Amino acid sequence: MAAQELTGAEIVIKALVDQGVDTIFGYPGGAVLPIYDALFQQNKIRHILVRHEQGAVHAAEGYARSTGKPGVVLVTSGPGATNAVTGLTDALMDSIPLVCLTGQVATHLIGNDAFQECDTVGITRPCTKHNWLVNSAKELTRVMHEAFYVATNGRPGPVVIDIPKDVQFQKAEYVGPQNVVHKTYRPKVKGDIEAIKAAVDLIATAKKPIFYTGGGIINSGPFASQLLREFVQLTGFPITSTLMGLGAYPASDKQWLGMLGMHGTYEANNAMHDCDVMINIGARFDDRVTGRIDAFAPNSKKIHIDIDASSINKIIHADIGIVGDAGHVLEDMIRIWKSKAVKIDKSALADWWRQIDHWRDRRSLDYKKSDEIIKPQYAIERLYQLTKDRETYITTEVGQHQMWAAQHYHFEKPNRWLTSGGLGTMGYGLPAAIGVQIAHPDALVIDIAGEASIQMCIQEISTAMQFMAPVKIFILNNEYMGMVRQWQELLHGGRYSHSYSESLPDFVKLAEAFGAVGIRAKTPGELDDKIKQMIDTPGPVVFDCVVDKFENCYPMIPSGAAHNEMILGDDPEAAMVTEEGKMLV
Amino acid sequence: MSNESNIERHTIAVLVDNEAGVLARVIGLFSGRGYNIESLTVAEVDQAEHTSRITIVTVGTPMVIEQIKAQLARLVPVHKVVDLTVDTKAVEREMALIKVTGSGEKRVEALRLSDAFRARVIDTTHNSFVFEVTGAPDKIDAFIGLMRPLGLVDVSRTGVVAIARGPEAM
């Protein structure tokens, strides 16, 4: 068969199709015009036109996290690429598989400070898992297929392919993905069996065990969540999870302690502190989780399962480290557990549960109810009650609303909760919600937002309108950058430096200006009806939920404190943050 | 988790695909994560396979050294990472070119010492020498120390290259 000669732009499209891509998020510009032209002449790939490249990357993240497939982004050179950097960094921190195609000036212009030129591979090197500058169309097929392989295998992450404009016009032979094998990258997915056996033996001796799980379970796929449920129920142990791991284990189950960490539950954090065996699966001992390192679960043996060898012993010493995919390792662990017919210390475990129930009785997520004013926690509770029986996906922005959502919205399934965990990117939630909605057109997709965060990528309402993505933007409007204000209250003597939002837009009118529907709720009495109205509205909705301006997010581990030094209520005097702690914010 | 009293010096060999930007990735990893580079050498070692070998001398606590190796190993174009200080007994060599100017007794003394260090004179004028000296880094340090009062004006060092002893390849 004669070799198939295609232009670089056609190679890009064909490779995307062969990789199973049906949707890409992008924004055109001079250096990607040939690819946009090739896109115009086909109908296998749908292009979602965003309003800012950051939105394209977050939308692709939303698409990826809700489907388990890689998200694909297409942007132009220079500002197109630099605008994508925040999204790429976000995806790197949260291990989200993305393939971002950037245009570049023609090869003979590179290095000449040409119009819309920037050193894209240089700028994106530290914020991608890997990147490539393609020097000729001959390399393009290989790089395209390698990029998908690298983005999705091992610990997932974003990759960038920088394609000069002349390369998009050059002709070269196309080869299918089955003919491309990466030279060096072979991530380890199967855990070491001896280490897994040792882990099972250690777990069997536990008197005060806890499962601490993270986004690695979600990234491993729905099967890993199934296996986690099986193993947790087999052992009868308590389980907590990071922000990234919510939904891997059903929140309605009695063994579920809620989220851990800075704004985690009292029972989860105290159980972490007092445990004797910790089983960490796919979490990375992030500083929001550990609190003070030298006081972190001081009397425990730790098992750490992670697909990335560099996560093990990075922050916390692991007594048993297992490098491998969460699903594979859990599968082996359950098999070995069953074959050894492990007998756990049931009376010790019963004592442990009694202690945990005692912590639970503190009801750390409780808050002061009000009949006059909408408490933000109440708003999330009602939103949860009114949407939980539907196919619902929740995204968030970053701040107090994000933590309240994590505390008061409960997830039964993986891939339903999308939030910017590692980077903490305000502006993530709306474009991510659009990405989810594009992938799941019939689902109810809600961005739980703050009035400050939402303004960072608010232009994407226009995208939602154009592509009839009926996302619901649920703004907890307290007129403050709430988390900033909370920290200023606790650490900086209540000097609210620039955390009050002057001149907020009228969100209802703003929605209408975009052609969307705006709804405002001001009292607890009207909240349910308004939420129902939001759900029943067929198109995008901006919901301006006017909440208590001064509510703080509790419980909380102040910076520099240990897990058993939580502040429970609204008592700032209790938040004795040390000078050292202030630097950890 | 740094323990200042526990600092170790390690020589790490990294076999990489010789693709564009690979050195920038390695250097960026060290600067981005706050690790130290004492020396770094790089050259292609297999033209047919397009592989390069990078030899890095670094210092850190055992935990930091473990992190450095794990972080290097997860770079996509990296074939292999070997800690020559821990995993194997290794030989280390460095080469330096050293310029000494002067005349009279100091010039004679410099030449006599160079002989003791088996340094070669590779350039000379009436008032200068360029010595080529090869050896372990501390030998070169010692030679430079001796040349300093004798008119040392310029030093160029390659940084350490290292290889495991015995028949095994990397």
CSV table of N, CA and C in Angstrom, one decimal, chain A residues 192-211 227-238 255 276-279 281 303 305 320 322 328-346 349:
chain,number,residue,atom,x,y,z
A,192,ASP,N,4.8,-4.3,43.8
A,192,ASP,CA,5.6,-5.4,44.3
A,192,ASP,C,4.9,-6.3,45.2
A,193,ILE,N,4.8,-7.6,44.8
A,193,ILE,CA,3.9,-8.5,45.6
A,193,ILE,C,4.4,-8.7,47.0
A,194,GLU,N,5.8,-8.8,47.2
A,194,GLU,CA,6.3,-8.9,48.6
A,194,GLU,C,5.9,-7.8,49.5
A,195,ALA,N,5.9,-6.6,48.9
A,195,ALA,CA,5.5,-5.4,49.6
A,195,ALA,C,4.0,-5.4,50.0
A,196,ILE,N,3.2,-5.9,49.0
A,196,ILE,CA,1.8,-6.0,49.2
A,196,ILE,C,1.5,-7.0,50.3
A,197,LYS,N,2.2,-8.1,50.3
A,197,LYS,CA,2.1,-9.1,51.4
A,197,LYS,C,2.4,-8.5,52.8
A,198,ALA,N,3.5,-7.8,52.8
A,198,ALA,CA,4.0,-7.2,54.0
A,198,ALA,C,2.9,-6.2,54.5
A,199,ALA,N,2.3,-5.5,53.6
A,199,ALA,CA,1.2,-4.5,53.9
A,199,ALA,C,0.0,-5.2,54.5
A,200,VAL,N,-0.3,-6.3,53.9
A,200,VAL,CA,-1.5,-7.1,54.4
A,200,VAL,C,-1.2,-7.6,55.8
A,201,ASP,N,0.0,-8.0,56.1
A,201,ASP,CA,0.4,-8.5,57.4
A,201,ASP,C,0.3,-7.4,58.4
A,202,LEU,N,0.8,-6.2,58.0
A,202,LEU,CA,0.7,-5.0,58.9
A,202,LEU,C,-0.7,-4.6,59.2
A,203,ILE,N,-1.5,-4.6,58.1
A,203,ILE,CA,-2.9,-4.2,58.3
A,203,ILE,C,-3.6,-5.2,59.3
A,204,ALA,N,-3.2,-6.5,59.2
A,204,ALA,CA,-3.9,-7.5,60.0
A,204,ALA,C,-3.6,-7.3,61.5
A,205,THR,N,-2.5,-6.6,61.8
A,205,THR,CA,-2.2,-6.4,63.3
A,205,THR,C,-2.8,-5.1,63.8
A,206,ALA,N,-3.5,-4.3,63.0
A,206,ALA,CA,-3.9,-3.0,63.4
A,206,ALA,C,-5.0,-3.1,64.4
A,207,LYS,N,-4.8,-2.1,65.4
A,207,LYS,CA,-5.9,-2.0,66.4
A,207,LYS,C,-6.7,-0.7,66.1
A,208,LYS,N,-6.0,0.3,65.6
A,208,LYS,CA,-6.6,1.6,65.3
A,208,LYS,C,-6.3,2.0,63.8
A,209,PRO,N,-6.8,1.3,62.9
A,209,PRO,CA,-6.5,1.5,61.5
A,209,PRO,C,-7.3,2.6,60.8
A,210,ILE,N,-6.8,3.2,59.7
A,210,ILE,CA,-7.6,4.1,58.9
A,210,ILE,C,-7.1,4.0,57.5
A,211,PHE,N,-8.1,4.1,56.6
A,211,PHE,CA,-7.8,4.3,55.2
A,211,PHE,C,-7.8,5.8,54.9
A,227,LEU,N,-13.1,-1.7,43.9
A,227,LEU,CA,-12.2,-2.5,44.7
A,227,LEU,C,-12.0,-1.8,46.1
A,228,LEU,N,-11.9,-0.5,46.1
A,228,LEU,CA,-11.7,0.2,47.4
A,228,LEU,C,-12.9,-0.1,48.3
A,229,ARG,N,-14.1,0.0,47.8
A,229,ARG,CA,-15.3,-0.3,48.5
A,229,ARG,C,-15.3,-1.7,49.1
A,230,GLU,N,-14.9,-2.7,48.2
A,230,GLU,CA,-14.8,-4.0,48.6
A,230,GLU,C,-13.8,-4.2,49.8
A,231,PHE,N,-12.6,-3.6,49.6
A,231,PHE,CA,-11.6,-3.9,50.6
A,231,PHE,C,-11.9,-3.2,52.0
A,232,VAL,N,-12.5,-2.0,51.9
A,232,VAL,CA,-12.8,-1.3,53.1
A,232,VAL,C,-13.9,-2.0,53.8
A,233,GLN,N,-14.9,-2.6,53.1
A,233,GLN,CA,-16.0,-3.3,53.7
A,233,GLN,C,-15.5,-4.6,54.3
A,234,LEU,N,-14.5,-5.2,53.6
A,234,LEU,CA,-13.9,-6.5,54.0
A,234,LEU,C,-13.3,-6.3,55.4
A,235,THR,N,-12.6,-5.2,55.5
A,235,THR,CA,-11.8,-5.0,56.8
A,235,THR,C,-12.7,-4.4,57.9
A,236,GLY,N,-13.7,-3.6,57.5
A,236,GLY,CA,-14.5,-2.9,58.5
A,236,GLY,C,-13.9,-1.7,59.1
A,237,PHE,N,-12.8,-1.2,58.4
A,237,PHE,CA,-12.0,-0.1,58.9
A,237,PHE,C,-12.7,1.2,58.5
A,238,PRO,N,-12.4,2.3,59.3
A,238,PRO,CA,-12.9,3.6,58.9
A,238,PRO,C,-12.1,4.1,57.7
A,255,GLN,N,-19.0,3.6,57.3
A,255,GLN,CA,-17.5,3.6,57.6
A,255,GLN,C,-16.8,4.9,57.1
A,276,ASP,N,-3.0,3.7,64.4
A,276,ASP,CA,-1.7,2.9,64.6
A,276,ASP,C,-1.3,2.4,63.2
A,277,VAL,N,-2.2,2.2,62.3
A,277,VAL,CA,-1.8,1.8,60.9
A,277,VAL,C,-2.6,2.7,59.9
A,278,MET,N,-1.9,3.4,59.1
A,278,MET,CA,-2.5,4.2,58.1
A,278,MET,C,-2.3,3.6,56.7
A,279,ILE,N,-3.4,3.5,56.0
A,279,ILE,CA,-3.3,2.9,54.6
A,279,ILE,C,-3.6,4.0,53.6
A,281,ILE,N,-3.8,5.3,50.0
A,281,ILE,CA,-3.9,4.8,48.6
A,281,ILE,C,-4.2,6.0,47.7
A,303,ILE,N,1.5,2.8,55.4
A,303,ILE,CA,1.6,2.1,54.1
A,303,ILE,C,1.2,3.2,53.0
A,305,ILE,N,0.6,3.7,49.0
A,305,ILE,CA,0.5,3.2,47.6
A,305,ILE,C,0.4,4.3,46.7
A,320,ILE,N,6.0,1.1,54.6
A,320,ILE,CA,5.9,0.2,53.4
A,320,ILE,C,5.4,1.1,52.3
A,322,ILE,N,4.6,1.2,48.2
A,322,ILE,CA,4.3,0.4,47.1
A,322,ILE,C,4.0,1.2,45.9
A,328,HIS,N,-4.7,-1.8,40.5
A,328,HIS,CA,-3.9,-3.1,40.4
A,328,HIS,C,-3.5,-3.5,41.8
A,329,VAL,N,-3.0,-2.6,42.6
A,329,VAL,CA,-2.5,-2.9,43.9
A,329,VAL,C,-3.7,-3.4,44.8
A,330,LEU,N,-4.8,-2.7,44.7
A,330,LEU,CA,-6.0,-3.1,45.5
A,330,LEU,C,-6.4,-4.5,45.2
A,331,GLU,N,-6.4,-4.8,43.9
A,331,GLU,CA,-6.8,-6.1,43.4
A,331,GLU,C,-5.9,-7.2,44.0
A,332,ASP,N,-4.6,-7.0,44.0
A,332,ASP,CA,-3.6,-7.9,44.6
A,332,ASP,C,-3.8,-8.0,46.1
A,333,MET,N,-4.1,-6.9,46.7
A,333,MET,CA,-4.2,-6.8,48.2
A,333,MET,C,-5.4,-7.6,48.6
A,334,ILE,N,-6.5,-7.5,47.9
A,334,ILE,CA,-7.8,-8.2,48.3
A,334,ILE,C,-7.5,-9.7,48.1
A,335,ARG,N,-6.9,-10.0,47.0
A,335,ARG,CA,-6.6,-11.5,46.8
A,335,ARG,C,-5.8,-12.1,47.9
A,336,ILE,N,-4.7,-11.4,48.2
A,336,ILE,CA,-3.8,-11.9,49.3
A,336,ILE,C,-4.5,-11.9,50.6
A,337,TRP,N,-5.3,-10.8,50.9
A,337,TRP,CA,-6.1,-10.8,52.1
A,337,TRP,C,-7.0,-12.0,52.3
A,338,LYS,N,-7.7,-12.3,51.2
A,338,LYS,CA,-8.6,-13.4,51.2
A,338,LYS,C,-7.9,-14.8,51.3
A,339,SER,N,-6.8,-14.9,50.6
A,339,SER,CA,-6.0,-16.2,50.6
A,339,SER,C,-5.4,-16.4,52.0
A,340,LYS,N,-5.0,-15.4,52.7
A,340,LYS,CA,-4.4,-15.5,54.0
A,340,LYS,C,-5.5,-15.7,55.1
A,341,ALA,N,-6.8,-15.5,54.7
A,341,ALA,CA,-7.9,-15.6,55.7
A,341,ALA,C,-7.5,-14.8,56.9
A,342,VAL,N,-7.2,-13.5,56.7
A,342,VAL,CA,-6.7,-12.7,57.8
A,342,VAL,C,-7.8,-12.5,58.9
A,343,LYS,N,-7.3,-12.7,60.1
A,343,LYS,CA,-8.2,-12.4,61.3
A,343,LYS,C,-7.8,-11.1,61.9
A,344,ILE,N,-8.7,-10.2,61.9
A,344,ILE,CA,-8.4,-8.9,62.5
A,344,ILE,C,-8.8,-8.9,64.0
A,345,ASP,N,-8.3,-8.0,64.7
A,345,ASP,CA,-8.6,-7.9,66.2
A,345,ASP,C,-9.9,-7.1,66.3
A,346,LYS,N,-11.0,-7.9,66.4
A,346,LYS,CA,-12.3,-7.4,66.4
A,346,LYS,C,-12.7,-6.5,67.6
A,349,LEU,N,-11.0,-3.2,67.2
A,349,LEU,CA,-11.6,-2.4,66.2
A,349,LEU,C,-12.9,-1.8,66.8
